[in-house]
Amino acid sequence: MAHDTLAGVFSPVLTPFDKNLAIDANLFVKFCSWILTQGAGLAVFGTNSEANSLTVGEKLELLARLIEAELPPDKMMPGTGACALPDAVALCQAAAKAKTAAVLMLPPFYYKSVSEDGLFAFYAEAIQRVGDQALKVCLYHIPQVSGVPIPLTLIERLVKAYPSTVVGIKDSGGDFVYSKALLEALPSFRTFCGSEKFLLETMRHGGAGCISAMANIHPGAIVNLYETRTTPEADAKQQALNQMRKAYESVAMIPALKRTVAEYGKAPAFKTMRPPLTELADEDWDGLKTNLNDLSLKMPNLDKILA
């Protein structure tokens, strides 16, 4: 997928584990297939994928399994950010070889208050070591989690140095002021909001789409808003999406999303979390389930595809 067509809705796909905390790769591939049937792409190894609880080897194996299953690489945006430069390079190389739409790349996140020059050097070194024109990088701005913001000045430097490689960003900062500054300063840059609650506003300012945790449970509804964003019904659809997200704001997001998939998809393995994350408590699920019933959540054919 050329960067000028890199757009739409992507899901940071949840990762199922078995009782021994090993990845259930077959179930993972099936779940990715379901998300694709709903019109969304696959931002595998994202925050809600528990990416930083996965080894580089596990990520490489899962990406290979997706390709072997003939899922379309132009619908994939695997996370390749890492604290260790060689790890980031290995993941980016695999994604470029597979010709994925792009990669989603966190900054190195252990050291805090690093200089802009240091961050630039990390991204530049990774791009140069990969040395593949097929590599398309979407930066990942989530400073409340990573502790390392990606300032506009750094983005401008990277775009100037690598205009055909550094092509977009996922903005999960939660502050639309930052997104708007990006959209105004770099109108051809592919800016994705990190929550569907900003989808309509992002698109109205020239954005590329949305990469959202909620695309694990109702990707079709988010895709529908993306596709009908210029219609009179768009604002009402945005409000409906906001209500669904609100249902998850009082519980731990990743365990709640995984429990939802486990229950609606009849796939208990999805409940399992790798420590230090823990499963959603039954009482929290009971309250969430009531809200989801009130909101008429539908996950069409999920149980059939995961069977």
mmCIF file of C-alpha atoms in Angstrom:
data_model
loop_
_atom_site.group_PDB
_atom_site.id
_atom_site.type_symbol
_atom_site.label_atom_id
_atom_site.label_comp_id
_atom_site.label_asym_id
_atom_site.label_seq_id
_atom_site.Cartn_x
_atom_site.Cartn_y
_atom_site.Cartn_z
ATOM 1 C CA MET A 1 0.000 0.000 0.000
ATOM 2 C CA ALA A 2 1.535 3.330 -1.034
ATOM 3 C CA HIS A 3 1.653 5.908 1.732
ATOM 4 C CA ASP A 4 -0.745 8.190 -0.140
ATOM 5 C CA THR A 5 -3.440 5.514 0.262
ATOM 6 C CA LEU A 6 -2.568 4.541 3.840
ATOM 7 C CA ALA A 7 -5.889 5.282 5.498
ATOM 8 C CA GLY A 8 -8.897 3.836 7.277
ATOM 9 C CA VAL A 9 -9.476 1.987 10.534
ATOM 10 C CA PHE A 10 -6.928 -0.350 12.129
ATOM 11 C CA SER A 11 -7.265 -2.528 15.218
ATOM 12 C CA PRO A 12 -4.414 -3.084 17.715
ATOM 13 C CA VAL A 13 -5.279 -6.771 17.759
ATOM 14 C CA LEU A 14 -5.692 -8.510 21.112
ATOM 15 C CA THR A 15 -3.360 -11.476 21.695
ATOM 16 C CA PRO A 16 -4.822 -14.743 23.058
ATOM 17 C CA PHE A 17 -2.761 -16.894 25.433
ATOM 18 C CA ASP A 18 -3.268 -20.468 26.527
ATOM 19 C CA LYS A 19 -3.292 -21.670 30.151
ATOM 20 C CA ASN A 20 0.521 -21.852 30.095
ATOM 21 C CA LEU A 21 0.718 -18.211 28.927
ATOM 22 C CA ALA A 22 1.954 -19.245 25.486
ATOM 23 C CA ILE A 23 0.439 -17.435 22.511
ATOM 24 C CA ASP A 24 -2.443 -19.259 20.855
ATOM 25 C CA ALA A 25 -1.318 -18.507 17.298
ATOM 26 C CA ASN A 26 -4.191 -20.318 15.598
ATOM 27 C CA LEU A 27 -6.771 -18.327 17.551
ATOM 28 C CA PHE A 28 -4.837 -15.124 16.869
ATOM 29 C CA VAL A 29 -4.963 -15.709 13.118
ATOM 30 C CA LYS A 30 -8.690 -16.461 13.286
ATOM 31 C CA PHE A 31 -9.360 -13.277 15.239
ATOM 32 C CA CYS A 32 -7.349 -11.227 12.744
ATOM 33 C CA SER A 33 -9.439 -12.796 9.982
ATOM 34 C CA TRP A 34 -12.644 -11.700 11.738
ATOM 35 C CA ILE A 35 -11.417 -8.113 12.077
ATOM 36 C CA LEU A 36 -10.673 -8.066 8.349
ATOM 37 C CA THR A 37 -14.216 -9.241 7.570
ATOM 38 C CA GLN A 38 -15.457 -6.138 9.404
ATOM 39 C CA GLY A 39 -13.475 -3.824 7.135
ATOM 40 C CA ALA A 40 -10.661 -2.888 9.523
ATOM 41 C CA GLY A 41 -6.928 -3.425 9.204
ATOM 42 C CA LEU A 42 -4.518 -5.086 11.611
ATOM 43 C CA ALA A 43 -2.261 -3.001 13.847
ATOM 44 C CA VAL A 44 -0.836 -6.145 15.428
ATOM 45 C CA PHE A 45 1.627 -5.761 18.327
ATOM 46 C CA GLY A 46 0.048 -2.523 19.539
ATOM 47 C CA THR A 47 -0.546 -1.416 23.113
ATOM 48 C CA ASN A 48 -3.753 -3.422 23.446
ATOM 49 C CA SER A 49 -1.995 -6.427 21.922
ATOM 50 C CA GLU A 50 0.152 -6.557 25.086
ATOM 51 C CA ALA A 51 3.043 -5.974 22.697
ATOM 52 C CA ASN A 52 5.568 -5.230 25.396
ATOM 53 C CA SER A 53 4.736 -8.552 27.030
ATOM 54 C CA LEU A 54 5.759 -10.338 23.811
ATOM 55 C CA THR A 55 9.285 -11.227 22.745
ATOM 56 C CA VAL A 56 10.726 -10.196 19.399
ATOM 57 C CA GLY A 57 10.763 -13.853 18.409
ATOM 58 C CA GLU A 58 7.083 -14.237 19.215
ATOM 59 C CA LYS A 59 6.194 -11.180 17.141
ATOM 60 C CA LEU A 60 8.226 -12.403 14.189
ATOM 61 C CA GLU A 61 6.539 -15.819 14.418
ATOM 62 C CA LEU A 62 3.046 -14.306 14.576
ATOM 63 C CA LEU A 63 3.731 -12.044 11.596
ATOM 64 C CA ALA A 64 4.965 -15.058 9.665
ATOM 65 C CA ARG A 65 1.821 -16.977 10.593
ATOM 66 C CA LEU A 66 -0.378 -14.163 9.297
ATOM 67 C CA ILE A 67 1.495 -14.117 5.997
ATOM 68 C CA GLU A 68 1.357 -17.920 5.721
ATOM 69 C CA ALA A 69 -2.404 -17.740 6.292
ATOM 70 C CA GLU A 70 -2.548 -15.407 3.271
ATOM 71 C CA LEU A 71 -3.974 -12.484 5.187
ATOM 72 C CA PRO A 72 -3.311 -9.325 3.135
ATOM 73 C CA PRO A 73 -0.093 -7.561 4.214
ATOM 74 C CA ASP A 74 -1.405 -4.274 2.809
ATOM 75 C CA LYS A 75 -3.947 -4.378 5.646
ATOM 76 C CA MET A 76 -1.259 -4.778 8.329
ATOM 77 C CA MET A 77 0.554 -2.192 10.424
ATOM 78 C CA PRO A 78 2.652 -4.189 12.905
ATOM 79 C CA GLY A 79 4.160 -2.488 15.937
ATOM 80 C CA THR A 80 7.951 -2.439 15.712
ATOM 81 C CA GLY A 81 8.969 -0.038 18.467
ATOM 82 C CA ALA A 82 11.517 -1.296 20.978
ATOM 83 C CA CYS A 83 13.976 0.020 23.510
ATOM 84 C CA ALA A 84 16.844 -1.876 21.848
ATOM 85 C CA LEU A 85 17.712 -0.627 18.373
ATOM 86 C CA PRO A 86 18.531 -4.121 16.968
ATOM 87 C CA ASP A 87 15.100 -5.366 18.078
ATOM 88 C CA ALA A 88 13.361 -2.510 16.273
ATOM 89 C CA VAL A 89 15.458 -3.170 13.182
ATOM 90 C CA ALA A 90 14.637 -6.898 13.143
ATOM 91 C CA LEU A 91 10.899 -6.203 13.367
ATOM 92 C CA CYS A 92 11.024 -3.472 10.728
ATOM 93 C CA GLN A 93 12.998 -5.723 8.384
ATOM 94 C CA ALA A 94 10.393 -8.468 8.647
ATOM 95 C CA ALA A 95 7.547 -6.033 8.034
ATOM 96 C CA ALA A 96 9.294 -4.481 5.050
ATOM 97 C CA LYS A 97 10.028 -7.908 3.584
ATOM 98 C CA ALA A 98 6.344 -8.801 3.943
ATOM 99 C CA LYS A 99 5.411 -5.442 2.360
ATOM 100 C CA THR A 100 3.008 -4.462 5.110
ATOM 101 C CA ALA A 101 1.143 -1.173 4.698
ATOM 102 C CA ALA A 102 3.393 0.415 7.305
ATOM 103 C CA VAL A 103 4.868 -0.203 10.732
ATOM 104 C CA LEU A 104 3.755 1.504 13.935
ATOM 105 C CA MET A 105 6.881 2.571 15.763
ATOM 106 C CA LEU A 106 7.079 3.678 19.372
ATOM 107 C CA PRO A 107 10.100 5.722 20.404
ATOM 108 C CA PRO A 108 12.584 3.920 22.698
ATOM 109 C CA PHE A 109 10.720 4.324 25.962
ATOM 110 C CA TYR A 110 12.843 3.298 28.943
ATOM 111 C CA TYR A 111 15.056 6.359 29.215
ATOM 112 C CA LYS A 112 13.103 9.537 29.918
ATOM 113 C CA SER A 113 13.931 13.148 29.053
ATOM 114 C CA VAL A 114 16.083 12.059 26.125
ATOM 115 C CA SER A 115 17.029 14.709 23.610
ATOM 116 C CA GLU A 116 15.331 15.247 20.289
ATOM 117 C CA ASP A 117 18.686 14.518 18.648
ATOM 118 C CA GLY A 118 18.778 11.161 20.428
ATOM 119 C CA LEU A 119 15.291 10.240 19.229
ATOM 120 C CA PHE A 120 16.109 11.346 15.701
ATOM 121 C CA ALA A 121 19.254 9.203 15.774
ATOM 122 C CA PHE A 122 17.278 6.150 16.892
ATOM 123 C CA TYR A 123 14.715 6.404 14.097
ATOM 124 C CA ALA A 124 17.336 7.356 11.495
ATOM 125 C CA GLU A 125 19.619 4.480 12.441
ATOM 126 C CA ALA A 126 16.748 1.997 12.287
ATOM 127 C CA ILE A 127 15.626 3.217 8.864
ATOM 128 C CA GLN A 128 19.149 3.138 7.468
ATOM 129 C CA ARG A 129 19.904 -0.320 8.863
ATOM 130 C CA VAL A 130 16.715 -1.745 7.342
ATOM 131 C CA GLY A 131 17.625 -0.137 4.027
ATOM 132 C CA ASP A 132 14.423 -1.183 2.288
ATOM 133 C CA GLN A 133 12.218 1.197 0.314
ATOM 134 C CA ALA A 134 9.230 -0.964 1.228
ATOM 135 C CA LEU A 135 9.514 0.230 4.839
ATOM 136 C CA LYS A 136 6.845 2.820 5.706
ATOM 137 C CA VAL A 137 6.955 4.172 9.251
ATOM 138 C CA CYS A 138 4.048 5.527 11.262
ATOM 139 C CA LEU A 139 5.337 7.059 14.475
ATOM 140 C CA TYR A 140 3.468 6.260 17.692
ATOM 141 C CA HIS A 141 2.813 9.164 20.062
ATOM 142 C CA ILE A 142 1.480 7.949 23.420
ATOM 143 C CA PRO A 143 3.438 9.973 25.998
ATOM 144 C CA GLN A 144 1.154 9.144 28.947
ATOM 145 C CA VAL A 145 2.309 5.510 28.596
ATOM 146 C CA SER A 146 5.726 5.702 26.938
ATOM 147 C CA GLY A 147 6.884 8.773 28.864
ATOM 148 C CA VAL A 148 8.563 9.912 25.638
ATOM 149 C CA PRO A 149 6.616 12.424 23.546
ATOM 150 C CA ILE A 150 7.256 12.898 19.837
ATOM 151 C CA PRO A 151 7.407 16.665 19.234
ATOM 152 C CA LEU A 152 6.341 18.258 15.974
ATOM 153 C CA THR A 153 9.888 19.498 15.356
ATOM 154 C CA LEU A 154 11.176 15.908 15.433
ATOM 155 C CA ILE A 155 8.487 14.776 13.011
ATOM 156 C CA GLU A 156 9.379 17.579 10.618
ATOM 157 C CA ARG A 157 13.063 16.578 10.757
ATOM 158 C CA LEU A 158 12.275 12.932 10.081
ATOM 159 C CA VAL A 159 9.917 13.724 7.200
ATOM 160 C CA LYS A 160 12.525 16.008 5.647
ATOM 161 C CA ALA A 161 15.256 13.373 5.958
ATOM 162 C CA TYR A 162 13.112 10.349 4.993
ATOM 163 C CA PRO A 163 10.093 11.674 3.061
ATOM 164 C CA SER A 164 9.207 8.352 1.442
ATOM 165 C CA THR A 165 9.651 6.336 4.651
ATOM 166 C CA VAL A 166 8.300 8.384 7.583
ATOM 167 C CA VAL A 167 4.752 8.746 6.327
ATOM 168 C CA GLY A 168 2.390 8.943 9.304
ATOM 169 C CA ILE A 169 1.643 8.911 12.998
ATOM 170 C CA LYS A 170 -0.779 7.449 15.497
ATOM 171 C CA ASP A 171 -1.674 10.158 17.984
ATOM 172 C CA SER A 172 -2.812 8.578 21.249
ATOM 173 C CA GLY A 173 -1.938 11.606 23.349
ATOM 174 C CA GLY A 174 -5.608 12.436 23.912
ATOM 175 C CA ASP A 175 -5.100 16.127 23.112
ATOM 176 C CA PHE A 176 -6.582 17.167 19.789
ATOM 177 C CA VAL A 177 -4.531 20.378 19.909
ATOM 178 C CA TYR A 178 -1.464 18.250 19.091
ATOM 179 C CA SER A 179 -3.309 16.449 16.276
ATOM 180 C CA LYS A 180 -4.531 19.722 14.812
ATOM 181 C CA ALA A 181 -1.020 21.182 14.852
ATOM 182 C CA LEU A 182 0.213 18.103 12.973
ATOM 183 C CA LEU A 183 -2.591 18.267 10.434
ATOM 184 C CA GLU A 184 -1.971 21.955 9.775
ATOM 185 C CA ALA A 185 1.840 21.748 9.614
ATOM 186 C CA LEU A 186 2.034 18.512 7.583
ATOM 187 C CA PRO A 187 -1.191 18.196 5.560
ATOM 188 C CA SER A 188 0.074 15.283 3.448
ATOM 189 C CA PHE A 189 1.252 13.351 6.525
ATOM 190 C CA ARG A 190 -0.982 10.435 7.492
ATOM 191 C CA THR A 191 -2.351 11.336 10.921
ATOM 192 C CA PHE A 192 -4.375 8.624 12.663
ATOM 193 C CA CYS A 193 -6.237 9.339 15.890
ATOM 194 C CA GLY A 194 -5.669 6.824 18.669
ATOM 195 C CA SER A 195 -9.294 6.811 19.788
ATOM 196 C CA GLU A 196 -12.425 6.637 17.671
ATOM 197 C CA LYS A 197 -13.925 9.444 19.751
ATOM 198 C CA PHE A 198 -11.678 11.782 17.738
ATOM 199 C CA LEU A 199 -12.397 10.099 14.394
ATOM 200 C CA LEU A 200 -14.884 12.566 12.951
ATOM 201 C CA GLU A 201 -12.919 15.616 14.051
ATOM 202 C CA THR A 202 -9.682 14.107 12.746
ATOM 203 C CA MET A 203 -11.191 13.359 9.347
ATOM 204 C CA ARG A 204 -12.739 16.822 9.091
ATOM 205 C CA HIS A 205 -9.262 18.277 9.499
ATOM 206 C CA GLY A 206 -7.769 16.052 6.802
ATOM 207 C CA GLY A 207 -6.680 13.055 8.860
ATOM 208 C CA ALA A 208 -6.075 9.523 7.614
ATOM 209 C CA GLY A 209 -8.219 7.464 9.963
ATOM 210 C CA CYS A 210 -8.173 5.753 13.320
ATOM 211 C CA ILE A 211 -6.152 3.088 15.151
ATOM 212 C CA SER A 212 -8.291 2.221 18.147
ATOM 213 C CA ALA A 213 -8.557 -0.436 20.850
ATOM 214 C CA MET A 214 -12.323 -0.461 20.371
ATOM 215 C CA ALA A 215 -11.820 -1.795 16.845
ATOM 216 C CA ASN A 216 -11.327 -5.158 18.554
ATOM 217 C CA ILE A 217 -14.995 -5.370 19.531
ATOM 218 C CA HIS A 218 -17.008 -3.315 17.045
ATOM 219 C CA PRO A 219 -14.700 -2.568 14.116
ATOM 220 C CA GLY A 220 -17.607 -2.519 11.686
ATOM 221 C CA ALA A 221 -19.273 0.421 13.417
ATOM 222 C CA ILE A 222 -16.052 2.448 13.426
ATOM 223 C CA VAL A 223 -15.426 1.617 9.767
ATOM 224 C CA ASN A 224 -18.991 2.647 8.982
ATOM 225 C CA LEU A 225 -18.432 6.098 10.486
ATOM 226 C CA TYR A 226 -15.164 6.435 8.582
ATOM 227 C CA GLU A 227 -16.902 5.581 5.322
ATOM 228 C CA THR A 228 -19.960 7.795 5.942
ATOM 229 C CA ARG A 229 -18.162 10.712 7.617
ATOM 230 C CA THR A 230 -19.577 13.293 5.213
ATOM 231 C CA THR A 231 -23.224 12.262 5.639
ATOM 232 C CA PRO A 232 -25.797 14.030 7.860
ATOM 233 C CA GLU A 233 -25.869 10.981 10.163
ATOM 234 C CA ALA A 234 -22.157 11.139 10.961
ATOM 235 C CA ASP A 235 -22.453 13.129 14.196
ATOM 236 C CA ALA A 236 -25.055 10.748 15.606
ATOM 237 C CA LYS A 237 -22.846 7.780 14.720
ATOM 238 C CA GLN A 238 -19.923 9.470 16.462
ATOM 239 C CA GLN A 239 -21.998 9.894 19.608
ATOM 240 C CA ALA A 240 -22.950 6.210 19.529
ATOM 241 C CA LEU A 241 -19.291 5.227 19.297
ATOM 242 C CA ASN A 242 -18.509 7.536 22.213
ATOM 243 C CA GLN A 243 -21.144 5.808 24.343
ATOM 244 C CA MET A 244 -19.621 2.401 23.629
ATOM 245 C CA ARG A 245 -16.159 3.633 24.603
ATOM 246 C CA LYS A 246 -17.553 5.185 27.778
ATOM 247 C CA ALA A 247 -18.707 1.729 28.867
ATOM 248 C CA TYR A 248 -15.050 0.671 29.049
ATOM 249 C CA GLU A 249 -13.684 3.735 30.811
ATOM 250 C CA SER A 250 -14.542 2.501 34.319
ATOM 251 C CA VAL A 251 -12.704 -0.827 33.936
ATOM 252 C CA ALA A 252 -9.216 -1.916 32.899
ATOM 253 C CA MET A 253 -9.329 -1.586 29.117
ATOM 254 C CA ILE A 254 -7.240 -4.525 27.890
ATOM 255 C CA PRO A 255 -8.703 -7.172 30.252
ATOM 256 C CA ALA A 256 -12.205 -5.836 29.519
ATOM 257 C CA LEU A 257 -11.741 -6.036 25.765
ATOM 258 C CA LYS A 258 -10.307 -9.539 26.033
ATOM 259 C CA ARG A 259 -13.177 -10.688 28.251
ATOM 260 C CA THR A 260 -15.641 -9.276 25.714
ATOM 261 C CA VAL A 261 -14.058 -11.245 22.877
ATOM 262 C CA ALA A 262 -13.895 -14.361 25.064
ATOM 263 C CA GLU A 263 -17.604 -14.148 25.909
ATOM 264 C CA TYR A 264 -19.041 -13.050 22.574
ATOM 265 C CA GLY A 265 -16.687 -15.292 20.607
ATOM 266 C CA LYS A 266 -17.040 -18.313 22.904
ATOM 267 C CA ALA A 267 -13.243 -18.391 23.129
ATOM 268 C CA PRO A 268 -12.177 -18.578 26.800
ATOM 269 C CA ALA A 269 -8.473 -18.277 25.939
ATOM 270 C CA PHE A 270 -8.991 -14.597 25.270
ATOM 271 C CA LYS A 271 -9.571 -13.939 28.978
ATOM 272 C CA THR A 272 -5.986 -14.829 29.859
ATOM 273 C CA MET A 273 -3.496 -12.039 30.518
ATOM 274 C CA ARG A 274 0.261 -12.268 30.782
ATOM 275 C CA PRO A 275 1.508 -10.913 34.101
ATOM 276 C CA PRO A 276 1.792 -8.250 35.294
ATOM 277 C CA LEU A 277 -1.658 -7.647 33.745
ATOM 278 C CA THR A 278 -4.512 -9.602 35.324
ATOM 279 C CA GLU A 279 -7.887 -10.860 34.150
ATOM 280 C CA LEU A 280 -11.040 -8.797 34.510
ATOM 281 C CA ALA A 281 -12.903 -9.603 37.724
ATOM 282 C CA ASP A 282 -16.279 -11.305 37.281
ATOM 283 C CA GLU A 283 -18.099 -8.473 39.050
ATOM 284 C CA ASP A 284 -16.565 -5.962 36.633
ATOM 285 C CA TRP A 285 -17.649 -8.124 33.711
ATOM 286 C CA ASP A 286 -21.182 -8.323 35.052
ATOM 287 C CA GLY A 287 -21.465 -4.544 35.085
ATOM 288 C CA LEU A 288 -19.837 -4.169 31.683
ATOM 289 C CA LYS A 289 -22.047 -6.882 30.176
ATOM 290 C CA THR A 290 -25.153 -5.009 31.313
ATOM 291 C CA ASN A 291 -23.911 -1.845 29.609
ATOM 292 C CA LEU A 292 -23.045 -3.729 26.422
ATOM 293 C CA ASN A 293 -26.496 -5.272 26.318
ATOM 294 C CA ASP A 294 -28.048 -1.828 26.735
ATOM 295 C CA LEU A 295 -25.872 -0.554 23.884
ATOM 296 C CA SER A 296 -26.735 -3.592 21.716
ATOM 297 C CA LEU A 297 -23.145 -4.597 20.992
ATOM 298 C CA LYS A 298 -22.973 -6.964 18.021
ATOM 299 C CA MET A 299 -19.923 -8.998 16.997
ATOM 300 C CA PRO A 300 -21.335 -10.744 13.912
ATOM 301 C CA ASN A 301 -20.040 -14.258 13.180
ATOM 302 C CA LEU A 302 -17.203 -13.944 15.703
ATOM 303 C CA ASP A 303 -18.032 -17.252 17.400
ATOM 304 C CA LYS A 304 -18.193 -19.051 14.042
ATOM 305 C CA ILE A 305 -14.816 -17.718 12.887
ATOM 306 C CA LEU A 306 -13.116 -18.432 16.221
ATOM 307 C CA ALA A 307 -14.544 -21.964 16.457
#
